[in-house]
mmCIF file of C-alpha atoms in Angstrom:
data_model
loop_
_atom_site.group_PDB
_atom_site.id
_atom_site.type_symbol
_atom_site.label_atom_id
_atom_site.label_comp_id
_atom_site.label_asym_id
_atom_site.label_seq_id
_atom_site.Cartn_x
_atom_site.Cartn_y
_atom_site.Cartn_z
ATOM 1 C CA MET J 336 -44.131 28.876 -52.658
ATOM 2 C CA ILE J 337 -43.602 25.118 -52.433
ATOM 3 C CA SER J 338 -46.084 22.981 -50.525
ATOM 4 C CA ILE J 339 -44.302 19.865 -49.306
ATOM 5 C CA LYS J 340 -46.270 16.757 -48.321
ATOM 6 C CA PHE J 341 -44.589 14.677 -45.634
ATOM 7 C CA GLN J 342 -44.696 10.932 -46.149
ATOM 8 C CA LEU J 343 -44.373 8.880 -42.969
ATOM 9 C CA ASN J 344 -42.986 5.368 -43.024
ATOM 10 C CA ASP J 345 -45.891 3.842 -41.119
ATOM 11 C CA PRO J 346 -48.426 2.686 -43.766
ATOM 12 C CA ASP J 347 -51.240 2.957 -41.235
ATOM 13 C CA THR J 348 -50.532 6.631 -40.646
ATOM 14 C CA THR J 349 -53.230 9.039 -41.753
ATOM 15 C CA ILE J 350 -53.769 12.711 -41.060
ATOM 16 C CA THR J 351 -56.329 11.600 -38.478
ATOM 17 C CA ASN J 352 -53.570 9.738 -36.630
ATOM 18 C CA LEU J 353 -51.442 12.855 -36.734
ATOM 19 C CA ARG J 354 -54.195 14.783 -34.963
ATOM 20 C CA GLU J 355 -54.317 12.289 -32.099
ATOM 21 C CA ASN J 356 -55.089 13.813 -28.732
ATOM 22 C CA ARG J 357 -55.205 17.425 -29.964
ATOM 23 C CA GLY J 358 -57.664 18.567 -27.290
ATOM 24 C CA LYS J 359 -60.064 21.245 -28.500
ATOM 25 C CA GLN J 360 -58.648 21.517 -32.018
ATOM 26 C CA GLY J 361 -61.494 22.724 -34.207
ATOM 27 C CA LEU J 362 -60.282 21.715 -37.673
ATOM 28 C CA SER J 363 -58.105 18.959 -39.053
ATOM 29 C CA LEU J 364 -55.250 19.293 -41.477
ATOM 30 C CA GLU J 365 -57.515 17.988 -44.253
ATOM 31 C CA ASP J 366 -59.832 20.934 -43.657
ATOM 32 C CA VAL J 367 -57.100 23.470 -44.405
ATOM 33 C CA ALA J 368 -55.004 21.519 -46.922
ATOM 34 C CA GLY J 369 -54.135 23.729 -49.857
ATOM 35 C CA CYS J 370 -54.255 26.904 -47.772
ATOM 36 C CA GLY J 371 -51.033 28.036 -49.407
ATOM 37 C CA MET J 372 -50.139 31.480 -48.075
ATOM 38 C CA THR J 373 -53.620 32.479 -46.902
ATOM 39 C CA PHE J 374 -54.276 32.590 -43.157
ATOM 40 C CA ASN J 375 -55.193 34.790 -40.195
ATOM 41 C CA ALA J 376 -52.997 35.875 -37.296
ATOM 42 C CA VAL J 377 -54.466 36.820 -33.928
ATOM 43 C CA ASP J 378 -53.417 38.297 -30.602
ATOM 44 C CA VAL J 379 -55.339 39.126 -27.435
ATOM 45 C CA GLU J 380 -54.746 41.141 -24.280
ATOM 46 C CA THR J 381 -56.338 40.179 -20.958
ATOM 47 C CA ALA J 382 -57.623 42.184 -18.003
ATOM 48 C CA ASN J 383 -56.009 40.014 -15.343
ATOM 49 C CA SER J 384 -54.222 36.705 -14.850
ATOM 50 C CA ASP J 385 -57.374 34.766 -15.821
ATOM 51 C CA ARG J 386 -56.901 34.046 -19.527
ATOM 52 C CA SER J 387 -60.636 34.192 -20.175
ATOM 53 C CA THR J 388 -60.686 37.964 -19.434
ATOM 54 C CA ILE J 389 -59.995 39.074 -23.008
ATOM 55 C CA CYS J 390 -60.068 42.871 -23.232
ATOM 56 C CA GLN J 391 -58.658 43.401 -26.747
ATOM 57 C CA ILE J 392 -58.512 41.331 -29.924
ATOM 58 C CA GLY J 393 -56.406 42.001 -33.010
ATOM 59 C CA ILE J 394 -56.579 40.078 -36.291
ATOM 60 C CA ALA J 395 -54.404 40.309 -39.403
ATOM 61 C CA HIS J 396 -55.824 38.645 -42.524
ATOM 62 C CA VAL J 397 -53.240 37.382 -45.019
ATOM 63 C CA VAL J 398 -54.162 36.502 -48.601
ATOM 64 C CA ASP J 399 -51.564 34.937 -50.915
ATOM 65 C CA GLY J 400 -48.716 36.125 -48.741
ATOM 66 C CA GLN J 401 -49.881 39.720 -48.304
ATOM 67 C CA ILE J 402 -51.655 41.315 -45.334
ATOM 68 C CA SER J 403 -54.956 42.398 -46.869
ATOM 69 C CA ASP J 404 -56.960 43.420 -43.808
ATOM 70 C CA ARG J 405 -56.426 44.464 -40.180
ATOM 71 C CA TRP J 406 -59.160 44.433 -37.555
ATOM 72 C CA SER J 407 -59.204 45.063 -33.825
ATOM 73 C CA THR J 408 -61.686 45.718 -31.072
ATOM 74 C CA LEU J 409 -61.724 46.378 -27.370
ATOM 75 C CA VAL J 410 -63.727 43.793 -25.412
ATOM 76 C CA ASN J 411 -65.488 44.187 -22.101
ATOM 77 C CA PRO J 412 -64.224 41.166 -20.111
ATOM 78 C CA GLU J 413 -66.930 41.696 -17.492
ATOM 79 C CA ASP J 414 -64.242 41.216 -14.893
ATOM 80 C CA GLU J 415 -61.780 43.227 -12.840
ATOM 81 C CA PHE J 416 -58.585 44.737 -14.265
ATOM 82 C CA ASP J 417 -55.306 43.994 -12.574
ATOM 83 C CA ASP J 418 -52.810 46.858 -12.197
ATOM 84 C CA PHE J 419 -50.042 44.621 -13.536
ATOM 85 C CA ASN J 420 -51.917 43.880 -16.763
ATOM 86 C CA ILE J 421 -52.790 47.560 -17.183
ATOM 87 C CA SER J 422 -49.091 48.416 -16.871
ATOM 88 C CA ILE J 423 -48.359 46.076 -19.770
ATOM 89 C CA HIS J 424 -51.039 46.986 -22.330
ATOM 90 C CA GLY J 425 -52.428 50.266 -20.971
ATOM 91 C CA ILE J 426 -56.079 49.250 -21.284
ATOM 92 C CA THR J 427 -58.295 50.169 -18.324
ATOM 93 C CA ALA J 428 -61.770 49.216 -17.127
ATOM 94 C CA LYS J 429 -63.038 52.674 -18.085
ATOM 95 C CA GLN J 430 -61.884 52.256 -21.694
ATOM 96 C CA VAL J 431 -63.863 49.040 -22.182
ATOM 97 C CA GLN J 432 -66.963 50.150 -20.286
ATOM 98 C CA ARG J 433 -68.952 50.628 -23.511
ATOM 99 C CA ALA J 434 -67.095 47.950 -25.498
ATOM 100 C CA PRO J 435 -68.913 44.765 -26.568
ATOM 101 C CA ALA J 436 -68.562 41.602 -24.492
ATOM 102 C CA LEU J 437 -67.160 38.483 -26.142
ATOM 103 C CA LEU J 438 -70.687 37.169 -26.619
ATOM 104 C CA GLU J 439 -71.384 40.165 -28.900
ATOM 105 C CA VAL J 440 -68.112 39.780 -30.812
ATOM 106 C CA ARG J 441 -68.474 36.042 -31.412
ATOM 107 C CA GLU J 442 -70.307 36.361 -34.753
ATOM 108 C CA GLU J 443 -67.685 38.775 -36.096
ATOM 109 C CA LEU J 444 -64.977 36.306 -35.135
ATOM 110 C CA ARG J 445 -66.859 33.462 -36.766
ATOM 111 C CA GLN J 446 -67.177 35.322 -40.057
ATOM 112 C CA ARG J 447 -63.539 36.402 -40.091
ATOM 113 C CA LEU J 448 -61.882 33.197 -38.923
ATOM 114 C CA ARG J 449 -64.047 30.162 -39.587
ATOM 115 C CA GLY J 450 -62.491 27.400 -41.667
ATOM 116 C CA GLN J 451 -59.026 28.948 -41.866
ATOM 117 C CA VAL J 452 -55.576 28.624 -40.346
ATOM 118 C CA LEU J 453 -55.221 30.893 -37.320
ATOM 119 C CA VAL J 454 -51.682 31.818 -36.297
ATOM 120 C CA SER J 455 -50.823 32.909 -32.760
ATOM 121 C CA HIS J 456 -47.411 33.381 -31.201
ATOM 122 C CA THR J 457 -47.222 30.744 -28.424
ATOM 123 C CA SER J 458 -50.331 29.021 -27.096
ATOM 124 C CA PHE J 459 -51.485 31.915 -24.878
ATOM 125 C CA ASP J 460 -54.041 33.319 -27.338
ATOM 126 C CA ARG J 461 -55.487 29.909 -28.155
ATOM 127 C CA SER J 462 -55.849 29.166 -24.444
ATOM 128 C CA ALA J 463 -57.466 32.581 -23.883
ATOM 129 C CA PHE J 464 -60.097 31.971 -26.553
ATOM 130 C CA GLU J 465 -60.814 28.426 -25.398
ATOM 131 C CA THR J 466 -61.308 29.419 -21.762
ATOM 132 C CA ALA J 467 -63.323 32.500 -22.724
ATOM 133 C CA MET J 468 -65.615 30.466 -24.994
ATOM 134 C CA ASP J 469 -66.134 27.963 -22.188
ATOM 135 C CA LYS J 470 -66.880 30.814 -19.798
ATOM 136 C CA TYR J 471 -69.748 32.041 -21.999
ATOM 137 C CA GLY J 472 -70.879 28.590 -23.100
ATOM 138 C CA LEU J 473 -69.976 29.295 -26.736
ATOM 139 C CA ASP J 474 -68.767 26.871 -29.382
ATOM 140 C CA GLN J 475 -65.025 26.909 -29.927
ATOM 141 C CA LEU J 476 -63.608 28.734 -32.943
ATOM 142 C CA GLN J 477 -63.648 26.442 -35.969
ATOM 143 C CA VAL J 478 -60.067 27.148 -37.002
ATOM 144 C CA TYR J 479 -56.769 25.339 -37.340
ATOM 145 C CA TRP J 480 -54.404 26.809 -34.752
ATOM 146 C CA LEU J 481 -50.750 27.208 -35.785
ATOM 147 C CA ASP J 482 -48.220 28.362 -33.195
ATOM 148 C CA SER J 483 -45.767 30.731 -34.896
ATOM 149 C CA ALA J 484 -43.274 30.196 -32.045
ATOM 150 C CA LYS J 485 -43.066 26.540 -33.143
ATOM 151 C CA VAL J 486 -42.511 27.700 -36.713
ATOM 152 C CA VAL J 487 -39.745 30.035 -35.546
ATOM 153 C CA ARG J 488 -37.965 27.271 -33.645
ATOM 154 C CA ARG J 489 -37.873 25.160 -36.797
ATOM 155 C CA ALA J 490 -37.163 27.959 -39.249
ATOM 156 C CA TRP J 491 -34.187 29.344 -37.304
ATOM 157 C CA PRO J 492 -33.070 26.550 -34.926
ATOM 158 C CA GLU J 493 -29.625 27.993 -34.252
ATOM 159 C CA GLU J 494 -31.131 31.211 -32.897
ATOM 160 C CA PHE J 495 -34.387 30.078 -31.298
ATOM 161 C CA CYS J 496 -34.485 26.302 -30.798
ATOM 162 C CA GLN J 497 -34.371 26.401 -27.000
ATOM 163 C CA ARG J 498 -35.071 29.980 -25.897
ATOM 164 C CA GLY J 499 -35.464 33.605 -26.945
ATOM 165 C CA TYR J 500 -38.392 33.021 -29.322
ATOM 166 C CA GLY J 501 -40.641 35.683 -27.782
ATOM 167 C CA LEU J 502 -42.546 37.849 -30.245
ATOM 168 C CA LYS J 503 -40.502 41.010 -29.717
ATOM 169 C CA ASN J 504 -37.171 39.211 -29.923
ATOM 170 C CA VAL J 505 -38.039 37.366 -33.145
ATOM 171 C CA ALA J 506 -39.495 40.511 -34.722
ATOM 172 C CA HIS J 507 -36.238 42.306 -34.001
ATOM 173 C CA TYR J 508 -34.335 39.388 -35.583
ATOM 174 C CA ILE J 509 -36.222 39.712 -38.870
ATOM 175 C CA GLY J 510 -36.022 43.518 -38.756
ATOM 176 C CA TYR J 511 -39.690 44.232 -38.072
ATOM 177 C CA GLU J 512 -40.572 47.109 -35.720
ATOM 178 C CA PHE J 513 -43.932 47.292 -33.933
ATOM 179 C CA LYS J 514 -45.684 48.491 -30.774
ATOM 180 C CA HIS J 515 -45.605 45.482 -28.473
ATOM 181 C CA HIS J 516 -48.669 44.560 -26.347
ATOM 182 C CA ASP J 517 -51.190 46.162 -28.658
ATOM 183 C CA ALA J 518 -53.290 43.240 -29.886
ATOM 184 C CA LEU J 519 -53.424 44.355 -33.525
ATOM 185 C CA GLU J 520 -49.728 45.258 -33.653
ATOM 186 C CA ASP J 521 -48.840 41.885 -32.140
ATOM 187 C CA ALA J 522 -51.116 40.023 -34.561
ATOM 188 C CA VAL J 523 -49.478 41.735 -37.542
ATOM 189 C CA ALA J 524 -46.033 40.949 -36.104
ATOM 190 C CA ALA J 525 -46.962 37.250 -35.805
ATOM 191 C CA ALA J 526 -48.131 37.312 -39.423
ATOM 192 C CA GLU J 527 -44.933 39.001 -40.626
ATOM 193 C CA ILE J 528 -42.746 36.520 -38.736
ATOM 194 C CA THR J 529 -44.640 33.567 -40.248
ATOM 195 C CA LEU J 530 -44.427 35.046 -43.738
ATOM 196 C CA THR J 531 -40.690 35.638 -43.360
ATOM 197 C CA ALA J 532 -40.157 32.023 -42.266
ATOM 198 C CA CYS J 533 -42.046 30.859 -45.359
ATOM 199 C CA ARG J 534 -40.144 33.132 -47.742
ATOM 200 C CA GLU J 535 -36.715 32.306 -46.392
ATOM 201 C CA HIS J 536 -37.356 28.564 -46.725
ATOM 202 C CA ASN J 537 -39.383 28.861 -49.952
ATOM 203 C CA VAL J 538 -42.326 26.963 -48.459
ATOM 204 C CA ASP J 539 -45.927 27.738 -47.545
ATOM 205 C CA ILE J 540 -48.047 27.543 -44.411
ATOM 206 C CA GLU J 541 -49.052 23.961 -45.065
ATOM 207 C CA TYR J 542 -45.386 22.936 -44.995
ATOM 208 C CA TRP J 543 -44.998 24.137 -41.398
ATOM 209 C CA ILE J 544 -48.295 22.568 -40.365
ATOM 210 C CA ARG J 545 -47.283 19.184 -41.737
ATOM 211 C CA LYS J 546 -43.770 19.397 -40.327
ATOM 212 C CA ILE J 547 -45.053 20.125 -36.816
ATOM 213 C CA GLU J 548 -47.778 17.461 -37.114
ATOM 214 C CA GLU J 549 -45.231 14.891 -38.224
ATOM 215 C CA GLU J 550 -42.887 15.653 -35.331
ATOM 216 C CA ILE J 551 -45.733 15.466 -32.801
ATOM 217 C CA TYR J 552 -46.879 12.129 -34.207
ATOM 218 C CA LEU J 553 -43.401 10.604 -34.241
ATOM 219 C CA LYS J 554 -42.701 11.816 -30.704
ATOM 220 C CA LYS J 555 -45.911 10.247 -29.419
ATOM 221 C CA LYS J 556 -45.139 7.046 -31.282
ATOM 222 C CA ARG J 557 -41.677 6.854 -29.692
ATOM 223 C CA GLU J 558 -43.149 7.505 -26.250
ATOM 224 C CA ARG J 559 -45.600 4.612 -26.692
ATOM 225 C CA GLN J 560 -42.842 2.146 -27.527
ATOM 226 C CA PRO J 561 -40.904 0.260 -24.837
ATOM 227 C CA GLN J 562 -37.311 1.500 -24.761
ATOM 228 C CA SER J 563 -35.989 -1.826 -26.027
ATOM 229 C CA GLN J 564 -38.203 -1.558 -29.144
ATOM 230 C CA LYS J 565 -37.205 1.955 -30.163
ATOM 231 C CA SER J 566 -35.080 2.076 -33.273
ATOM 232 C CA VAL J 567 -31.427 2.612 -32.431
ATOM 233 C CA ALA J 568 -30.013 1.910 -35.884
ATOM 234 C CA ARG J 569 -27.073 4.211 -36.549
ATOM 235 C CA LYS J 570 -24.528 4.648 -39.316
ATOM 236 C CA GLY J 571 -21.035 4.739 -37.866
ATOM 237 C CA ASN J 572 -18.697 7.714 -38.005
ATOM 238 C CA PRO J 573 -16.123 6.692 -40.667
ATOM 239 C CA ASP J 574 -13.374 8.468 -38.700
ATOM 240 C CA GLY J 575 -14.160 6.764 -35.383
ATOM 241 C CA GLU J 576 -11.762 4.409 -33.622
ATOM 242 C CA LEU J 577 -14.142 1.475 -34.179
ATOM 243 C CA ALA J 578 -15.001 2.240 -37.809
ATOM 244 C CA GLY J 579 -16.021 -0.915 -39.628
ATOM 245 C CA GLU J 580 -17.418 -2.687 -36.561
ATOM 246 C CA ALA J 581 -21.077 -3.780 -36.512
ATOM 247 C CA LEU J 582 -22.530 -3.530 -33.005
ATOM 248 C CA LEU J 583 -25.726 -4.936 -31.529
ATOM 249 C CA PHE J 584 -27.274 -4.417 -28.076
ATOM 250 C CA THR J 585 -29.199 -7.070 -26.166
ATOM 251 C CA GLY J 586 -30.891 -6.823 -22.782
ATOM 252 C CA GLU J 587 -31.557 -3.830 -20.544
ATOM 253 C CA LEU J 588 -28.864 -1.178 -20.162
ATOM 254 C CA GLN J 589 -28.367 1.278 -17.327
ATOM 255 C CA MET J 590 -27.990 4.114 -19.828
ATOM 256 C CA ARG J 591 -30.706 4.874 -22.364
ATOM 257 C CA ARG J 592 -30.239 2.690 -25.406
ATOM 258 C CA PRO J 593 -30.528 5.568 -27.926
ATOM 259 C CA GLU J 594 -27.748 7.372 -26.044
ATOM 260 C CA ALA J 595 -25.603 4.233 -26.040
ATOM 261 C CA ALA J 596 -26.220 3.877 -29.771
ATOM 262 C CA ASP J 597 -25.110 7.473 -30.327
ATOM 263 C CA TYR J 598 -21.851 6.831 -28.504
ATOM 264 C CA ALA J 599 -21.226 3.622 -30.424
ATOM 265 C CA ALA J 600 -21.898 5.308 -33.756
ATOM 266 C CA PHE J 601 -19.684 8.255 -32.822
ATOM 267 C CA MET J 602 -16.860 5.814 -32.245
ATOM 268 C CA GLY J 603 -17.420 4.285 -35.685
ATOM 269 C CA CYS J 604 -19.734 1.333 -35.136
ATOM 270 C CA ASP J 605 -22.659 0.636 -37.418
ATOM 271 C CA VAL J 606 -25.372 0.010 -34.814
ATOM 272 C CA LYS J 607 -27.768 -2.760 -35.868
ATOM 273 C CA THR J 608 -31.221 -3.667 -34.603
ATOM 274 C CA GLY J 609 -31.258 -7.332 -35.617
ATOM 275 C CA PHE J 610 -28.820 -10.215 -35.416
ATOM 276 C CA SER J 611 -26.826 -11.291 -38.476
ATOM 277 C CA LYS J 612 -23.476 -12.863 -39.296
ATOM 278 C CA LYS J 613 -22.102 -9.366 -39.895
ATOM 279 C CA ILE J 614 -22.259 -8.496 -36.186
ATOM 280 C CA THR J 615 -18.765 -8.051 -34.687
ATOM 281 C CA ILE J 616 -19.614 -6.667 -31.228
ATOM 282 C CA LEU J 617 -22.494 -7.743 -29.007
ATOM 283 C CA VAL J 618 -23.129 -5.607 -25.917
ATOM 284 C CA SER J 619 -25.040 -7.743 -23.425
ATOM 285 C CA GLY J 620 -27.010 -6.025 -20.700
ATOM 286 C CA ILE J 621 -29.193 -7.470 -17.953
ATOM 287 C CA GLN J 622 -31.678 -10.008 -19.303
ATOM 288 C CA THR J 623 -35.107 -9.200 -17.868
ATOM 289 C CA SER J 624 -37.393 -10.259 -20.705
ATOM 290 C CA PRO J 625 -39.973 -12.932 -19.790
ATOM 291 C CA ASN J 626 -39.483 -14.373 -23.296
ATOM 292 C CA ILE J 627 -36.017 -15.752 -22.466
ATOM 293 C CA LYS J 628 -36.349 -19.541 -22.262
ATOM 294 C CA SER J 629 -32.720 -20.715 -22.079
ATOM 295 C CA PRO J 630 -31.548 -22.253 -18.746
ATOM 296 C CA SER J 631 -28.484 -19.981 -18.856
ATOM 297 C CA GLY J 632 -30.647 -16.873 -18.878
ATOM 298 C CA LYS J 633 -28.930 -15.671 -22.035
ATOM 299 C CA SER J 634 -30.835 -13.925 -24.799
ATOM 300 C CA GLU J 635 -31.328 -15.506 -28.212
ATOM 301 C CA LYS J 636 -28.906 -12.948 -29.676
ATOM 302 C CA HIS J 637 -26.277 -13.928 -27.094
ATOM 303 C CA ILE J 638 -26.702 -17.633 -27.837
ATOM 304 C CA LYS J 639 -26.490 -17.072 -31.600
ATOM 305 C CA ALA J 640 -23.318 -15.032 -31.137
ATOM 306 C CA GLU J 641 -21.701 -17.827 -29.107
ATOM 307 C CA GLU J 642 -22.640 -20.361 -31.792
ATOM 308 C CA LEU J 643 -21.006 -18.239 -34.496
ATOM 309 C CA ILE J 644 -17.895 -17.736 -32.337
ATOM 310 C CA SER J 645 -17.606 -21.533 -32.007
ATOM 311 C CA ARG J 646 -17.662 -21.718 -35.814
ATOM 312 C CA GLY J 647 -14.802 -19.275 -36.167
ATOM 313 C CA TYR J 648 -16.602 -15.958 -36.524
ATOM 314 C CA ASP J 649 -14.816 -12.974 -34.973
ATOM 315 C CA ILE J 650 -17.471 -11.637 -32.594
ATOM 316 C CA LYS J 651 -16.719 -9.950 -29.264
ATOM 317 C CA ILE J 652 -19.343 -10.288 -26.510
ATOM 318 C CA ILE J 653 -18.922 -7.527 -23.933
ATOM 319 C CA SER J 654 -20.888 -6.393 -20.903
ATOM 320 C CA GLU J 655 -22.332 -2.907 -20.482
ATOM 321 C CA THR J 656 -19.505 -2.232 -18.012
ATOM 322 C CA ASP J 657 -16.988 -3.062 -20.736
ATOM 323 C CA PHE J 658 -18.876 -0.825 -23.150
ATOM 324 C CA LEU J 659 -18.861 2.076 -20.672
ATOM 325 C CA SER J 660 -15.123 1.638 -20.210
ATOM 326 C CA LEU J 661 -14.745 1.716 -23.963
ATOM 327 C CA ILE J 662 -16.454 5.098 -24.287
ATOM 328 C CA ALA J 663 -15.285 6.602 -20.965
ATOM 329 C CA ASN J 664 -12.576 8.814 -22.448
ATOM 330 C CA HIS J 665 -14.679 10.148 -25.275
ATOM 331 C CA GLN J 666 -16.703 13.340 -25.455
ATOM 332 C CA PRO J 667 -20.485 13.079 -25.922
ATOM 333 C CA PRO J 668 -21.154 12.215 -29.543
ATOM 334 C CA VAL J 669 -21.554 14.870 -32.163
ATOM 335 C CA PRO J 670 -24.907 14.467 -33.968
ATOM 336 C CA LEU J 671 -24.265 12.382 -37.052
ATOM 337 C CA GLN J 672 -26.035 14.871 -39.308
ATOM 338 C CA THR J 673 -23.461 17.451 -38.179
ATOM 339 C CA LEU J 674 -20.635 15.101 -39.054
ATOM 340 C CA ALA J 675 -22.193 14.471 -42.452
ATOM 341 C CA ALA J 676 -22.501 18.201 -43.088
ATOM 342 C CA GLU J 677 -18.872 18.764 -42.129
ATOM 343 C CA LYS J 678 -17.795 15.954 -44.445
ATOM 344 C CA ALA J 679 -19.780 17.453 -47.312
ATOM 345 C CA GLN J 680 -18.116 20.841 -46.796
ATOM 346 C CA GLN J 681 -14.670 19.284 -46.954
ATOM 347 C CA LYS J 682 -15.324 17.709 -50.362
#
């Protein structure tokens, strides 16, 4: 399997940056780099709605892409059982009466899981362990948690990007049958789903880890930036009505600037982020920046455009209202990567 290393454009980016604000994450990506196709998958069942009331644990150990060991145990949650939970997994208070409490299972978990990638389907199992460890005053598991539901959404986006990525549904999609809501069966199913995603894309576990880390980092970075500073550079649709135009925004817009850029690119404009003599359309919004010094209240981009117009350059300065009128009769833009794919198929 191929292990792909993502390279981010920001030279200051390190794996430590990628782990920013990861809560109770035990290990970093550096700690599990080179894991290849070796990992553990886990699932738990709980006695009631309190996630700390773990009553069953199942673990599947995968070595070099093959499930090499399966382990499960009942756990005495030292708490009451809810009839609803019993109806789901079938485990009762009587069945766990002589079972070990989590405190007694902790060393077994440490030996089986420590220092490795631990896959769970959705964050429920991670949350259950974290709250249960806090409940007993135990150290958190020293593992790198990987959510297989996040892997699924990226491995098969057309089927599971927004919804339907529950364990049973995804298992059915890949043709894997199992007894749902048995912790060991669910753990094995999560392992099989993750392995299938790796095989179909010819990648390993580290690929998915890095891909998810990268997306989390970039999302946080975008959220930290003021809207006006976010990159809105777009390559124009060559079949759009305004193909060949170079468009630049200045000032605050009523609509989100990335959305406006998408519309402009869909209509054919190359959307720029900086002023140059190649600009042919300047969309001027409301000027609210404290950095504007001109008596007219116009932005530096606006003033430069007017200077070039006076020298014979063909530049149109339009308001956001004009821009909205321009795009009013057009459907929301098709993602440019989709257009590119369609173009490639036609060649």
